[in-house]
Amino acid sequence: QSVLTQPPSVSGAPGQTVTISCTGSSSNIGAIYDVQWYQISPGTAPKLIIYGNNNRPSGVPDRFSGSKSGASASLAITGLRAEDEADYYCQSYDATLSGYVVFGGGTKLTVL
Amino acid sequence: QVQLQESGPGLVKPAETLSLTCTVSGDSITSHYWGWIRQSPGKGLEWIANIYYSGTTNYNPSLKSRVTISADASKNQVSLKLRSVTAADTAVYYCAREKNNGYGEFYDFWGQGTLVSVSS
């Protein structure tokens, strides 16, 4: 069971907007720690698409955006495209025990 | 361009030790922390450990008793050992470059991953 909670799946038609939620607690997202998002397409390495809650690495389209509020975060993808079909994972840091990196369980995005 | 390449046996017997190496090119391992993350079949990502070349390490509490991470700056490599493996350790193992903006770690470059199966 993952420390961060994500919906198992979301879907949307091309051109639409989808959001993926990531819920944590007061020891991770709800504390001072940032949220990151990664995209994993079949057969490819994980790709960082959002860091520091709402920052995009160079080369990531501005169709991808992130936000954080309280102990939750969201990834929004606007203007859905077929190539966006992938698994998406949120990630943060948890301060319990000696502190460690934590991930969500992942969300499968299907472009209809 | 930073590139990371994981290598090691694809099959390990139960109760034995899984050993993997990550060879980094396009960057020096002395410049950053480096981490290992795995993904078991049909499951999510799980952080294993990270290391700075000087020897500072951090481990996932759930794996700490079985894991050792190390770094060899002369070879620009980071290594992982996981002892007493079981079928539950079957996964794709990734190495990744770690960054920290002051509010937690994240991983900006990843290797392609290597599948390790635990079976007799």
PDB file of C-alpha atoms in Angstrom:
ATOM      1  CA  GLN A   1       0.000   0.000   0.000  1.00  0.00           C
ATOM      2  CA  SER A   2       1.458   3.312  -1.110  1.00  0.00           C
ATOM      3  CA  VAL A   3       1.943   6.257   1.261  1.00  0.00           C
ATOM      4  CA  LEU A   4       0.406   8.614  -1.311  1.00  0.00           C
ATOM      5  CA  THR A   5      -3.037   7.785  -2.720  1.00  0.00           C
ATOM      6  CA  GLN A   6      -3.910   8.126  -6.405  1.00  0.00           C
ATOM      7  CA  PRO A   7      -6.936   6.923  -8.385  1.00  0.00           C
ATOM      8  CA  PRO A   8      -6.087   3.723 -10.265  1.00  0.00           C
ATOM      9  CA  SER A   9      -7.323   5.088 -13.573  1.00  0.00           C
ATOM     10  CA  VAL A  10      -8.653   8.136 -15.375  1.00  0.00           C
ATOM     11  CA  SER A  11      -9.698   8.632 -18.970  1.00  0.00           C
ATOM     12  CA  GLY A  12     -10.571  11.362 -21.402  1.00  0.00           C
ATOM     13  CA  ALA A  13     -11.127  12.026 -25.065  1.00  0.00           C
ATOM     14  CA  PRO A  14      -8.582  13.816 -27.233  1.00  0.00           C
ATOM     15  CA  GLY A  15      -8.663  17.537 -26.599  1.00  0.00           C
ATOM     16  CA  GLN A  16     -10.249  17.207 -23.183  1.00  0.00           C
ATOM     17  CA  THR A  17      -8.764  17.994 -19.776  1.00  0.00           C
ATOM     18  CA  VAL A  18      -8.108  15.391 -17.106  1.00  0.00           C
ATOM     19  CA  THR A  19      -6.871  15.758 -13.561  1.00  0.00           C
ATOM     20  CA  ILE A  20      -5.126  13.201 -11.394  1.00  0.00           C
ATOM     21  CA  SER A  21      -5.233  13.589  -7.635  1.00  0.00           C
ATOM     22  CA  CYS A  22      -2.589  12.636  -5.098  1.00  0.00           C
ATOM     23  CA  THR A  23      -3.510  12.569  -1.427  1.00  0.00           C
ATOM     24  CA  GLY A  24      -0.984  12.429   1.369  1.00  0.00           C
ATOM     25  CA  SER A  25      -0.833  13.412   5.015  1.00  0.00           C
ATOM     26  CA  SER A  26       0.651  15.871   7.476  1.00  0.00           C
ATOM     27  CA  SER A  27       4.007  14.068   7.378  1.00  0.00           C
ATOM     28  CA  ASN A  28       4.523  14.457   3.644  1.00  0.00           C
ATOM     29  CA  ILE A  29       2.524  16.642   1.227  1.00  0.00           C
ATOM     30  CA  GLY A  30       0.783  18.385   4.130  1.00  0.00           C
ATOM     31  CA  ALA A  31       4.143  19.341   5.578  1.00  0.00           C
ATOM     32  CA  ILE A  32       6.725  21.477   3.756  1.00  0.00           C
ATOM     33  CA  TYR A  33       7.554  18.897   1.129  1.00  0.00           C
ATOM     34  CA  ASP A  34       7.041  19.404  -2.583  1.00  0.00           C
ATOM     35  CA  VAL A  35       5.229  17.090  -4.973  1.00  0.00           C
ATOM     36  CA  GLN A  36       6.642  15.768  -8.196  1.00  0.00           C
ATOM     37  CA  TRP A  37       4.955  13.932 -11.064  1.00  0.00           C
ATOM     38  CA  TYR A  38       6.419  11.294 -13.373  1.00  0.00           C
ATOM     39  CA  GLN A  39       5.124   9.818 -16.611  1.00  0.00           C
ATOM     40  CA  ILE A  40       5.877   6.217 -17.522  1.00  0.00           C
ATOM     41  CA  SER A  41       4.979   5.112 -21.043  1.00  0.00           C
ATOM     42  CA  PRO A  42       5.278   1.430 -21.978  1.00  0.00           C
ATOM     43  CA  GLY A  43       8.869   0.414 -22.510  1.00  0.00           C
ATOM     44  CA  THR A  44      10.312   3.773 -21.542  1.00  0.00           C
ATOM     45  CA  ALA A  45      12.121   5.165 -18.531  1.00  0.00           C
ATOM     46  CA  PRO A  46      10.148   7.291 -16.077  1.00  0.00           C
ATOM     47  CA  LYS A  47      10.087  10.940 -17.110  1.00  0.00           C
ATOM     48  CA  LEU A  48       9.892  13.842 -14.692  1.00  0.00           C
ATOM     49  CA  ILE A  49       7.092  16.130 -15.872  1.00  0.00           C
ATOM     50  CA  ILE A  50       6.446  18.316 -12.806  1.00  0.00           C
ATOM     51  CA  TYR A  51       8.778  19.204  -9.933  1.00  0.00           C
ATOM     52  CA  GLY A  52       8.410  21.532  -7.000  1.00  0.00           C
ATOM     53  CA  ASN A  53       4.596  21.251  -7.166  1.00  0.00           C
ATOM     54  CA  ASN A  54       4.143  23.265 -10.353  1.00  0.00           C
ATOM     55  CA  ASN A  55       7.392  23.541 -12.312  1.00  0.00           C
ATOM     56  CA  ARG A  56       7.951  21.920 -15.696  1.00  0.00           C
ATOM     57  CA  PRO A  57      11.379  20.690 -16.778  1.00  0.00           C
ATOM     58  CA  SER A  58      12.597  21.951 -20.096  1.00  0.00           C
ATOM     59  CA  GLY A  59      10.818  20.229 -22.961  1.00  0.00           C
ATOM     60  CA  VAL A  60       7.640  19.320 -21.093  1.00  0.00           C
ATOM     61  CA  PRO A  61       4.607  20.890 -22.808  1.00  0.00           C
ATOM     62  CA  ASP A  62       2.655  23.541 -20.926  1.00  0.00           C
ATOM     63  CA  ARG A  63      -0.388  21.285 -21.292  1.00  0.00           C
ATOM     64  CA  PHE A  64       0.912  19.673 -18.106  1.00  0.00           C
ATOM     65  CA  SER A  65       0.462  21.593 -14.857  1.00  0.00           C
ATOM     66  CA  GLY A  66       0.625  20.796 -11.173  1.00  0.00           C
ATOM     67  CA  SER A  67      -0.820  22.222  -8.009  1.00  0.00           C
ATOM     68  CA  LYS A  68      -0.713  21.550  -4.288  1.00  0.00           C
ATOM     69  CA  SER A  69      -3.168  22.425  -1.550  1.00  0.00           C
ATOM     70  CA  GLY A  70      -2.927  21.196   2.000  1.00  0.00           C
ATOM     71  CA  ALA A  71      -2.123  17.507   2.008  1.00  0.00           C
ATOM     72  CA  SER A  72      -3.167  16.955  -1.603  1.00  0.00           C
ATOM     73  CA  ALA A  73      -1.808  17.657  -5.046  1.00  0.00           C
ATOM     74  CA  SER A  74      -3.124  17.442  -8.581  1.00  0.00           C
ATOM     75  CA  LEU A  75      -1.781  16.993 -12.071  1.00  0.00           C
ATOM     76  CA  ALA A  76      -3.815  18.515 -14.885  1.00  0.00           C
ATOM     77  CA  ILE A  77      -3.368  17.641 -18.522  1.00  0.00           C
ATOM     78  CA  THR A  78      -5.162  19.873 -20.999  1.00  0.00           C
ATOM     79  CA  GLY A  79      -5.686  19.262 -24.707  1.00  0.00           C
ATOM     80  CA  LEU A  80      -5.301  15.511 -24.293  1.00  0.00           C
ATOM     81  CA  ARG A  81      -3.318  13.755 -26.988  1.00  0.00           C
ATOM     82  CA  ALA A  82      -2.942  10.071 -27.785  1.00  0.00           C
ATOM     83  CA  GLU A  83       0.696  10.143 -26.712  1.00  0.00           C
ATOM     84  CA  ASP A  84      -0.331  11.205 -23.199  1.00  0.00           C
ATOM     85  CA  GLU A  85      -1.631   7.695 -22.573  1.00  0.00           C
ATOM     86  CA  ALA A  86       0.689   6.428 -19.843  1.00  0.00           C
ATOM     87  CA  ASP A  87       1.012   5.770 -16.131  1.00  0.00           C
ATOM     88  CA  TYR A  88       1.448   8.803 -13.895  1.00  0.00           C
ATOM     89  CA  TYR A  89       2.997   8.786 -10.428  1.00  0.00           C
ATOM     90  CA  CYS A  90       3.164  11.454  -7.768  1.00  0.00           C
ATOM     91  CA  GLN A  91       6.135  11.613  -5.402  1.00  0.00           C
ATOM     92  CA  SER A  92       7.056  13.475  -2.264  1.00  0.00           C
ATOM     93  CA  TYR A  93       9.103  13.084   0.911  1.00  0.00           C
ATOM     94  CA  ASP A  94       7.846  11.689   4.181  1.00  0.00           C
ATOM     95  CA  ALA A  95       9.305  12.812   7.474  1.00  0.00           C
ATOM     96  CA  THR A  96       8.303   9.801   9.544  1.00  0.00           C
ATOM     97  CA  LEU A  97      10.951   7.443  10.899  1.00  0.00           C
ATOM     98  CA  SER A  98      14.245   8.747   9.484  1.00  0.00           C
ATOM     99  CA  GLY A  99      12.560  10.281   6.455  1.00  0.00           C
ATOM    100  CA  TYR A 100      12.299   8.781   3.002  1.00  0.00           C
ATOM    101  CA  VAL A 101      11.053   9.331  -0.536  1.00  0.00           C
ATOM    102  CA  VAL A 102       7.484   8.186  -1.150  1.00  0.00           C
ATOM    103  CA  PHE A 103       5.441   7.536  -4.289  1.00  0.00           C
ATOM    104  CA  GLY A 104       1.782   7.207  -5.109  1.00  0.00           C
ATOM    105  CA  GLY A 105       0.386   3.959  -6.423  1.00  0.00           C
ATOM    106  CA  GLY A 106       0.144   5.303  -9.946  1.00  0.00           C
ATOM    107  CA  THR A 107      -2.728   6.275 -12.243  1.00  0.00           C
ATOM    108  CA  LYS A 108      -3.315   4.797 -15.667  1.00  0.00           C
ATOM    109  CA  LEU A 109      -4.439   7.471 -18.120  1.00  0.00           C
ATOM    110  CA  THR A 110      -6.418   6.179 -21.069  1.00  0.00           C
ATOM    111  CA  VAL A 111      -7.042   8.457 -24.037  1.00  0.00           C
ATOM    112  CA  LEU A 112     -10.344   7.326 -25.507  1.00  0.00           C
TER     113      LEU A 112
ATOM    114  CA  GLN B   1      23.156  14.516 -21.947  1.00  0.00           C
ATOM    115  CA  VAL B   2      23.087  12.524 -18.741  1.00  0.00           C
ATOM    116  CA  GLN B   3      22.707   8.791 -19.260  1.00  0.00           C
ATOM    117  CA  LEU B   4      22.329   6.041 -16.710  1.00  0.00           C
ATOM    118  CA  GLN B   5      22.643   2.337 -17.467  1.00  0.00           C
ATOM    119  CA  GLU B   6      21.685  -0.376 -15.013  1.00  0.00           C
ATOM    120  CA  SER B   7      23.356  -3.756 -15.256  1.00  0.00           C
ATOM    121  CA  GLY B   8      23.325  -7.039 -13.392  1.00  0.00           C
ATOM    122  CA  PRO B   9      21.884 -10.554 -13.415  1.00  0.00           C
ATOM    123  CA  GLY B  10      18.332 -10.854 -14.652  1.00  0.00           C
ATOM    124  CA  LEU B  11      17.677 -13.902 -12.489  1.00  0.00           C
ATOM    125  CA  VAL B  12      18.474 -14.395  -8.827  1.00  0.00           C
ATOM    126  CA  LYS B  13      17.644 -17.385  -6.645  1.00  0.00           C
ATOM    127  CA  PRO B  14      15.569 -16.983  -3.481  1.00  0.00           C
ATOM    128  CA  ALA B  15      17.612 -16.218  -0.356  1.00  0.00           C
ATOM    129  CA  GLU B  16      20.556 -14.997  -2.446  1.00  0.00           C
ATOM    130  CA  THR B  17      21.834 -11.453  -2.964  1.00  0.00           C
ATOM    131  CA  LEU B  18      20.733  -9.216  -5.824  1.00  0.00           C
ATOM    132  CA  SER B  19      23.585  -7.036  -7.083  1.00  0.00           C
ATOM    133  CA  LEU B  20      23.134  -4.205  -9.570  1.00  0.00           C
ATOM    134  CA  THR B  21      25.384  -1.486 -10.949  1.00  0.00           C
ATOM    135  CA  CYS B  22      24.441   1.843 -12.458  1.00  0.00           C
ATOM    136  CA  THR B  23      26.996   3.392 -14.788  1.00  0.00           C
ATOM    137  CA  VAL B  24      26.615   7.136 -15.258  1.00  0.00           C
ATOM    138  CA  SER B  25      27.798   9.091 -18.298  1.00  0.00           C
ATOM    139  CA  GLY B  26      27.472  12.766 -19.088  1.00  0.00           C
ATOM    140  CA  ASP B  27      27.754  13.729 -15.423  1.00  0.00           C
ATOM    141  CA  SER B  28      29.972  13.029 -12.444  1.00  0.00           C
ATOM    142  CA  ILE B  29      28.510  11.091  -9.560  1.00  0.00           C
ATOM    143  CA  THR B  30      30.382  13.488  -7.269  1.00  0.00           C
ATOM    144  CA  SER B  31      27.990  16.261  -8.275  1.00  0.00           C
ATOM    145  CA  HIS B  32      24.716  14.830  -7.048  1.00  0.00           C
ATOM    146  CA  TYR B  33      22.944  12.257  -4.937  1.00  0.00           C
ATOM    147  CA  TRP B  34      21.863   9.111  -6.798  1.00  0.00           C
ATOM    148  CA  GLY B  35      18.985   6.811  -6.057  1.00  0.00           C
ATOM    149  CA  TRP B  36      17.568   3.378  -6.708  1.00  0.00           C
ATOM    150  CA  ILE B  37      13.848   2.881  -7.284  1.00  0.00           C
ATOM    151  CA  ARG B  38      11.982  -0.283  -8.253  1.00  0.00           C
ATOM    152  CA  GLN B  39       8.644  -1.239  -9.769  1.00  0.00           C
ATOM    153  CA  SER B  40       7.235  -4.683  -9.099  1.00  0.00           C
ATOM    154  CA  PRO B  41       4.986  -6.221 -11.768  1.00  0.00           C
ATOM    155  CA  GLY B  42       1.592  -4.587 -11.698  1.00  0.00           C
ATOM    156  CA  LYS B  43       2.561  -2.346  -8.805  1.00  0.00           C
ATOM    157  CA  GLY B  44       3.753   1.179  -8.228  1.00  0.00           C
ATOM    158  CA  LEU B  45       7.161   2.724  -7.788  1.00  0.00           C
ATOM    159  CA  GLU B  46       9.040   2.060  -4.558  1.00  0.00           C
ATOM    160  CA  TRP B  47      12.036   4.071  -3.438  1.00  0.00           C
ATOM    161  CA  ILE B  48      14.907   1.916  -2.194  1.00  0.00           C
ATOM    162  CA  ALA B  49      17.832   4.128  -1.220  1.00  0.00           C
ATOM    163  CA  ASN B  50      20.049   7.045  -2.151  1.00  0.00           C
ATOM    164  CA  ILE B  51      23.716   7.927  -1.808  1.00  0.00           C
ATOM    165  CA  TYR B  52      26.199  10.772  -2.093  1.00  0.00           C
ATOM    166  CA  TYR B  53      29.606   9.706  -3.371  1.00  0.00           C
ATOM    167  CA  SER B  54      31.236  10.614  -0.058  1.00  0.00           C
ATOM    168  CA  GLY B  55      29.242   7.841   1.582  1.00  0.00           C
ATOM    169  CA  THR B  56      26.145   9.538   2.970  1.00  0.00           C
ATOM    170  CA  THR B  57      23.263   7.120   2.507  1.00  0.00           C
ATOM    171  CA  ASN B  58      19.549   6.917   3.207  1.00  0.00           C
ATOM    172  CA  TYR B  59      17.332   3.858   3.047  1.00  0.00           C
ATOM    173  CA  ASN B  60      13.669   2.992   2.799  1.00  0.00           C
ATOM    174  CA  PRO B  61      12.776   1.845   6.329  1.00  0.00           C
ATOM    175  CA  SER B  62      10.981  -1.208   4.954  1.00  0.00           C
ATOM    176  CA  LEU B  63      14.108  -2.424   3.126  1.00  0.00           C
ATOM    177  CA  LYS B  64      16.897  -0.993   5.270  1.00  0.00           C
ATOM    178  CA  SER B  65      17.840  -4.259   6.944  1.00  0.00           C
ATOM    179  CA  ARG B  66      18.550  -5.946   3.598  1.00  0.00           C
ATOM    180  CA  VAL B  67      19.964  -3.153   1.408  1.00  0.00           C
ATOM    181  CA  THR B  68      23.392  -1.665   0.861  1.00  0.00           C
ATOM    182  CA  ILE B  69      24.028   1.171  -1.596  1.00  0.00           C
ATOM    183  CA  SER B  70      27.549   2.218  -2.548  1.00  0.00           C
ATOM    184  CA  ALA B  71      29.361   4.493  -4.966  1.00  0.00           C
ATOM    185  CA  ASP B  72      32.665   4.304  -6.848  1.00  0.00           C
ATOM    186  CA  ALA B  73      33.696   7.730  -8.083  1.00  0.00           C
ATOM    187  CA  SER B  74      36.662   6.335 -10.018  1.00  0.00           C
ATOM    188  CA  LYS B  75      34.277   4.297 -12.164  1.00  0.00           C
ATOM    189  CA  ASN B  76      31.392   6.806 -11.998  1.00  0.00           C
ATOM    190  CA  GLN B  77      29.152   4.033 -10.768  1.00  0.00           C
ATOM    191  CA  VAL B  78      26.549   3.483  -8.091  1.00  0.00           C
ATOM    192  CA  SER B  79      25.723  -0.011  -6.883  1.00  0.00           C
ATOM    193  CA  LEU B  80      22.923  -1.751  -5.033  1.00  0.00           C
ATOM    194  CA  LYS B  81      22.908  -4.972  -3.046  1.00  0.00           C
ATOM    195  CA  LEU B  82      19.696  -6.524  -1.757  1.00  0.00           C
ATOM    196  CA  ARG B  83      20.144  -9.552   0.469  1.00  0.00           C
ATOM    197  CA  SER B  84      17.885 -12.518   1.203  1.00  0.00           C
ATOM    198  CA  VAL B  85      15.648 -11.915  -1.805  1.00  0.00           C
ATOM    199  CA  THR B  86      12.223 -13.446  -2.256  1.00  0.00           C
ATOM    200  CA  ALA B  87       9.745 -13.471  -5.120  1.00  0.00           C
ATOM    201  CA  ALA B  88       8.415 -10.176  -3.781  1.00  0.00           C
ATOM    202  CA  ASP B  89      11.691  -8.560  -4.850  1.00  0.00           C
ATOM    203  CA  THR B  90      11.007  -9.336  -8.510  1.00  0.00           C
ATOM    204  CA  ALA B  91      10.880  -5.925 -10.160  1.00  0.00           C
ATOM    205  CA  VAL B  92      12.310  -3.521 -12.668  1.00  0.00           C
ATOM    206  CA  TYR B  93      15.113  -1.703 -10.879  1.00  0.00           C
ATOM    207  CA  TYR B  94      15.891   1.865 -11.896  1.00  0.00           C
ATOM    208  CA  CYS B  95      18.755   4.135 -10.977  1.00  0.00           C
ATOM    209  CA  ALA B  96      18.194   7.868 -11.164  1.00  0.00           C
ATOM    210  CA  ARG B  97      19.905  11.211 -10.572  1.00  0.00           C
ATOM    211  CA  GLU B  98      18.564  12.999  -7.544  1.00  0.00           C
ATOM    212  CA  LYS B  99      17.951  16.700  -7.064  1.00  0.00           C
ATOM    213  CA  ASN B 100      16.779  18.600  -3.997  1.00  0.00           C
ATOM    214  CA  ASN B 101      15.334  22.088  -4.035  1.00  0.00           C
ATOM    215  CA  GLY B 102      15.186  22.297  -0.266  1.00  0.00           C
ATOM    216  CA  TYR B 103      11.732  20.813  -0.032  1.00  0.00           C
ATOM    217  CA  GLY B 104      12.485  17.189  -0.728  1.00  0.00           C
ATOM    218  CA  GLU B 105      14.233  14.989  -3.223  1.00  0.00           C
ATOM    219  CA  PHE B 106      13.179  14.251  -6.779  1.00  0.00           C
ATOM    220  CA  TYR B 107      14.636  12.444  -9.779  1.00  0.00           C
ATOM    221  CA  ASP B 108      15.325  14.219 -13.057  1.00  0.00           C
ATOM    222  CA  PHE B 109      17.183  11.577 -15.066  1.00  0.00           C
ATOM    223  CA  TRP B 110      16.442   7.867 -15.010  1.00  0.00           C
ATOM    224  CA  GLY B 111      17.987   4.780 -16.500  1.00  0.00           C
ATOM    225  CA  GLN B 112      15.949   2.440 -18.684  1.00  0.00           C
ATOM    226  CA  GLY B 113      15.677  -0.032 -15.837  1.00  0.00           C
ATOM    227  CA  THR B 114      16.639  -3.664 -15.534  1.00  0.00           C
ATOM    228  CA  LEU B 115      14.248  -6.497 -14.805  1.00  0.00           C
ATOM    229  CA  VAL B 116      15.341  -8.799 -12.026  1.00  0.00           C
ATOM    230  CA  SER B 117      13.372 -11.967 -11.419  1.00  0.00           C
ATOM    231  CA  VAL B 118      13.691 -13.984  -8.235  1.00  0.00           C
ATOM    232  CA  SER B 119      13.114 -17.656  -8.908  1.00  0.00           C
ATOM    233  CA  SER B 120      14.722 -21.005  -8.301  1.00  0.00           C
TER     234      SER B 120
END
